[in-house]
PDB file of C-alpha atoms in Angstrom:
ATOM      1  CA  MET V   1      29.724 146.345  53.182  1.00 77.00           C
ATOM      2  CA  ALA V   2      30.930 143.672  55.566  1.00 88.00           C
ATOM      3  CA  LYS V   3      33.049 146.209  57.434  1.00 91.00           C
ATOM      4  CA  LEU V   4      30.125 148.595  57.781  1.00 92.00           C
ATOM      5  CA  SER V   5      27.875 145.800  59.007  1.00 92.00           C
ATOM      6  CA  ASN V   6      30.501 144.699  61.494  1.00 92.00           C
ATOM      7  CA  TYR V   7      30.993 148.301  62.669  1.00 94.00           C
ATOM      8  CA  LEU V   8      27.265 148.885  63.175  1.00 94.00           C
ATOM      9  CA  GLU V   9      26.895 145.602  65.067  1.00 93.00           C
ATOM     10  CA  LYS V  10      29.757 146.571  67.400  1.00 94.00           C
ATOM     11  CA  LYS V  11      28.185 150.000  67.985  1.00 95.00           C
ATOM     12  CA  ARG V  12      24.881 148.347  68.845  1.00 95.00           C
ATOM     13  CA  LEU V  13      26.607 145.971  71.274  1.00 94.00           C
ATOM     14  CA  MET V  14      28.514 148.856  72.881  1.00 96.00           C
ATOM     15  CA  ALA V  15      25.285 150.794  73.407  1.00 95.00           C
ATOM     16  CA  LYS V  16      23.657 147.745  74.964  1.00 94.00           C
ATOM     17  CA  LEU V  17      26.638 147.143  77.265  1.00 94.00           C
ATOM     18  CA  ALA V  18      26.745 150.830  78.232  1.00 94.00           C
ATOM     19  CA  ASP V  19      23.078 150.632  79.198  1.00 94.00           C
ATOM     20  CA  GLU V  20      23.657 147.479  81.256  1.00 93.00           C
ATOM     21  CA  LEU V  21      26.641 149.126  82.944  1.00 92.00           C
ATOM     22  CA  ARG V  22      24.526 152.183  83.861  1.00 92.00           C
ATOM     23  CA  GLN V  23      21.906 149.904  85.394  1.00 92.00           C
ATOM     24  CA  LEU V  24      24.546 148.054  87.399  1.00 90.00           C
ATOM     25  CA  GLU V  25      26.065 151.302  88.657  1.00 88.00           C
ATOM     26  CA  GLU V  26      22.657 152.352  89.974  1.00 90.00           C
ATOM     27  CA  ASP V  27      22.192 149.074  91.883  1.00 90.00           C
ATOM     28  CA  THR V  28      22.472 149.662  95.649  1.00 90.00           C
ATOM     29  CA  GLY V  29      23.700 146.115  96.271  1.00 90.00           C
ATOM     30  CA  LEU V  30      26.597 146.629  93.881  1.00 90.00           C
ATOM     31  CA  LYS V  31      27.371 149.993  95.474  1.00 91.00           C
ATOM     32  CA  ARG V  32      27.598 148.324  98.899  1.00 93.00           C
ATOM     33  CA  GLU V  33      29.877 145.586  97.560  1.00 93.00           C
ATOM     34  CA  LEU V  34      32.142 148.109  95.840  1.00 92.00           C
ATOM     35  CA  GLN V  35      32.350 150.162  99.042  1.00 94.00           C
ATOM     36  CA  PHE V  36      33.123 147.026 101.037  1.00 94.00           C
ATOM     37  CA  GLU V  37      35.891 146.089  98.592  1.00 94.00           C
ATOM     38  CA  ALA V  38      37.356 149.594  98.815  1.00 95.00           C
ATOM     39  CA  ASP V  39      37.240 149.505 102.626  1.00 95.00           C
ATOM     40  CA  ILE V  40      38.934 146.098 102.723  1.00 93.00           C
ATOM     41  CA  LYS V  41      41.678 147.250 100.348  1.00 93.00           C
ATOM     42  CA  ALA V  42      42.212 150.367 102.474  1.00 95.00           C
ATOM     43  CA  LEU V  43      42.532 148.255 105.633  1.00 92.00           C
ATOM     44  CA  LEU V  44      44.967 145.887 103.937  1.00 92.00           C
ATOM     45  CA  LYS V  45      47.073 148.839 102.842  1.00 93.00           C
ATOM     46  CA  GLU V  46      46.841 150.541 106.270  1.00 94.00           C
ATOM     47  CA  TYR V  47      48.083 147.422 108.066  1.00 91.00           C
ATOM     48  CA  ASN V  48      50.435 146.381 105.258  1.00 92.00           C
ATOM     49  CA  PHE V  49      48.699 142.995 104.915  1.00 90.00           C
ATOM     50  CA  THR V  50      48.144 140.860 101.860  1.00 90.00           C
ATOM     51  CA  ALA V  51      44.765 139.299 101.137  1.00 88.00           C
ATOM     52  CA  LYS V  52      46.258 135.898 101.975  1.00 87.00           C
ATOM     53  CA  HIS V  53      47.501 137.168 105.350  1.00 88.00           C
ATOM     54  CA  ALA V  54      44.079 138.647 106.119  1.00 87.00           C
ATOM     55  CA  PHE V  55      42.459 135.339 105.172  1.00 85.00           C
ATOM     56  CA  ASN V  56      44.811 133.499 107.537  1.00 85.00           C
ATOM     57  CA  VAL V  57      43.848 135.891 110.342  1.00 85.00           C
ATOM     58  CA  LEU V  58      40.149 135.348 109.627  1.00 84.00           C
ATOM     59  CA  THR V  59      40.456 131.566 109.529  1.00 84.00           C
ATOM     60  CA  ALA V  60      42.286 131.633 112.850  1.00 84.00           C
ATOM     61  CA  ALA V  61      39.374 133.612 114.299  1.00 83.00           C
ATOM     62  CA  ASP V  62      36.699 131.415 112.693  1.00 82.00           C
ATOM     63  CA  PRO V  63      37.763 127.828 111.936  1.00 75.00           C
ATOM     64  CA  LEU V  64      34.642 127.324 109.801  1.00 76.00           C
ATOM     65  CA  LEU V  65      36.381 129.404 107.105  1.00 71.00           C
ATOM     66  CA  THR V  66      39.159 126.893 106.522  1.00 66.00           C
ATOM     67  CA  PRO V  67      40.088 126.287 102.902  1.00 61.00           C
ATOM     68  CA  THR V  68      38.932 122.664 103.230  1.00 58.00           C
ATOM     69  CA  THR V  69      35.349 123.824 103.781  1.00 51.00           C
ATOM     70  CA  MET V  70      35.400 126.155 100.820  1.00 53.00           C
ATOM     71  CA  PRO V  71      33.821 124.800  97.653  1.00 54.00           C
ATOM     72  CA  THR V  72      36.125 123.266  95.094  1.00 57.00           C
ATOM     73  CA  SER V  73      35.755 122.766  91.401  1.00 59.00           C
ATOM     74  CA  ASP V  74      36.303 119.029  91.801  1.00 64.00           C
ATOM     75  CA  GLY V  75      32.601 118.463  92.396  1.00 67.00           C
ATOM     76  CA  PRO V  76      30.936 116.941  95.415  1.00 77.00           C
ATOM     77  CA  LYS V  77      32.916 114.562  97.586  1.00 80.00           C
ATOM     78  CA  ARG V  78      31.655 111.116  98.395  1.00 83.00           C
ATOM     79  CA  ALA V  79      30.133 110.696 101.814  1.00 86.00           C
ATOM     80  CA  MET V  80      32.407 109.345 104.526  1.00 88.00           C
ATOM     81  CA  LYS V  81      31.378 105.824 105.489  1.00 90.00           C
ATOM     82  CA  THR V  82      32.360 104.126 108.725  1.00 91.00           C
ATOM     83  CA  TYR V  83      32.492 100.358 109.165  1.00 91.00           C
ATOM     84  CA  LYS V  84      33.003  98.529 112.471  1.00 91.00           C
ATOM     85  CA  ASN V  85      34.052  94.908 112.473  1.00 92.00           C
ATOM     86  CA  PRO V  86      32.009  93.214 115.239  1.00 92.00           C
ATOM     87  CA  HIS V  87      34.584  90.416 115.519  1.00 91.00           C
ATOM     88  CA  THR V  88      37.653  92.592 116.121  1.00 92.00           C
ATOM     89  CA  GLY V  89      36.157  95.980 117.021  1.00 90.00           C
ATOM     90  CA  GLU V  90      38.325  97.567 114.308  1.00 92.00           C
ATOM     91  CA  ILE V  91      36.881 100.694 112.681  1.00 91.00           C
ATOM     92  CA  VAL V  92      37.487 101.749 109.074  1.00 91.00           C
ATOM     93  CA  LYS V  93      36.490 105.133 107.622  1.00 91.00           C
ATOM     94  CA  THR V  94      36.484 105.496 103.855  1.00 90.00           C
ATOM     95  CA  ARG V  95      34.992 107.557 101.027  1.00 88.00           C
ATOM     96  CA  GLY V  96      35.265 104.733  98.523  1.00 81.00           C
ATOM     97  CA  GLY V  97      34.431 101.053  98.528  1.00 76.00           C
ATOM     98  CA  ASN V  98      37.818  99.843  97.301  1.00 86.00           C
ATOM     99  CA  GLN V  99      39.601 100.089 100.657  1.00 89.00           C
ATOM    100  CA  LYS V 100      42.259  97.509 101.547  1.00 91.00           C
ATOM    101  CA  THR V 101      40.889  96.468 104.942  1.00 92.00           C
ATOM    102  CA  LEU V 102      37.296  96.371 103.661  1.00 90.00           C
ATOM    103  CA  ASN V 103      38.367  94.129 100.789  1.00 92.00           C
ATOM    104  CA  GLU V 104      40.086  91.774 103.229  1.00 92.00           C
ATOM    105  CA  TRP V 105      36.959  91.692 105.400  1.00 92.00           C
ATOM    106  CA  ARG V 106      34.800  90.962 102.340  1.00 92.00           C
ATOM    107  CA  LYS V 107      37.010  87.996 101.446  1.00 93.00           C
ATOM    108  CA  GLU V 108      36.890  86.685 105.012  1.00 92.00           C
ATOM    109  CA  TYR V 109      33.272  87.434 106.043  1.00 92.00           C
ATOM    110  CA  GLY V 110      31.460  88.079 102.739  1.00 92.00           C
ATOM    111  CA  ALA V 111      30.371  91.305 101.076  1.00 90.00           C
ATOM    112  CA  GLU V 112      26.844  91.293 102.547  1.00 90.00           C
ATOM    113  CA  ALA V 113      28.118  90.886 106.103  1.00 91.00           C
ATOM    114  CA  VAL V 114      30.615  93.727 105.701  1.00 90.00           C
ATOM    115  CA  ALA V 115      27.944  95.968 104.172  1.00 89.00           C
ATOM    116  CA  SER V 116      25.800  95.399 107.257  1.00 91.00           C
ATOM    117  CA  TRP V 117      28.633  96.704 109.461  1.00 91.00           C
ATOM    118  CA  GLU V 118      28.273 100.235 108.093  1.00 89.00           C
ATOM    119  CA  GLN V 119      27.668 102.702 110.929  1.00 84.00           C
ATOM    120  CA  LEU V 120      25.290 105.640 110.578  1.00 73.00           C
ATOM    121  CA  ASN V 121      27.114 108.937 110.977  1.00 62.00           C
TER     122      ASN V 121
END
């Protein structure tokens, strides 16, 4: 009986997936995306380009598409903070608080004073 139950459950799941697939195939947004993908692949083949080469061409044309601006799975980056020492005029940019020069300044001038040197970006 377990095999029959398993078989019937799989048939039910297949019918459900087939219905979902039919609905997706009727979606005009999906049709446009599929056509776009086909057109891109045809262009890549016509010009004998790889997807990476095409990406490099696009990033050269639009610097906003650089890989550094693309989202990563590492999570959000810390905000860049800029500190300017009013005594020396030296500027430090950091994403973390444990920066060598900042630590030296904190020892010399105190943590509160150094915190007040943070510049608004």
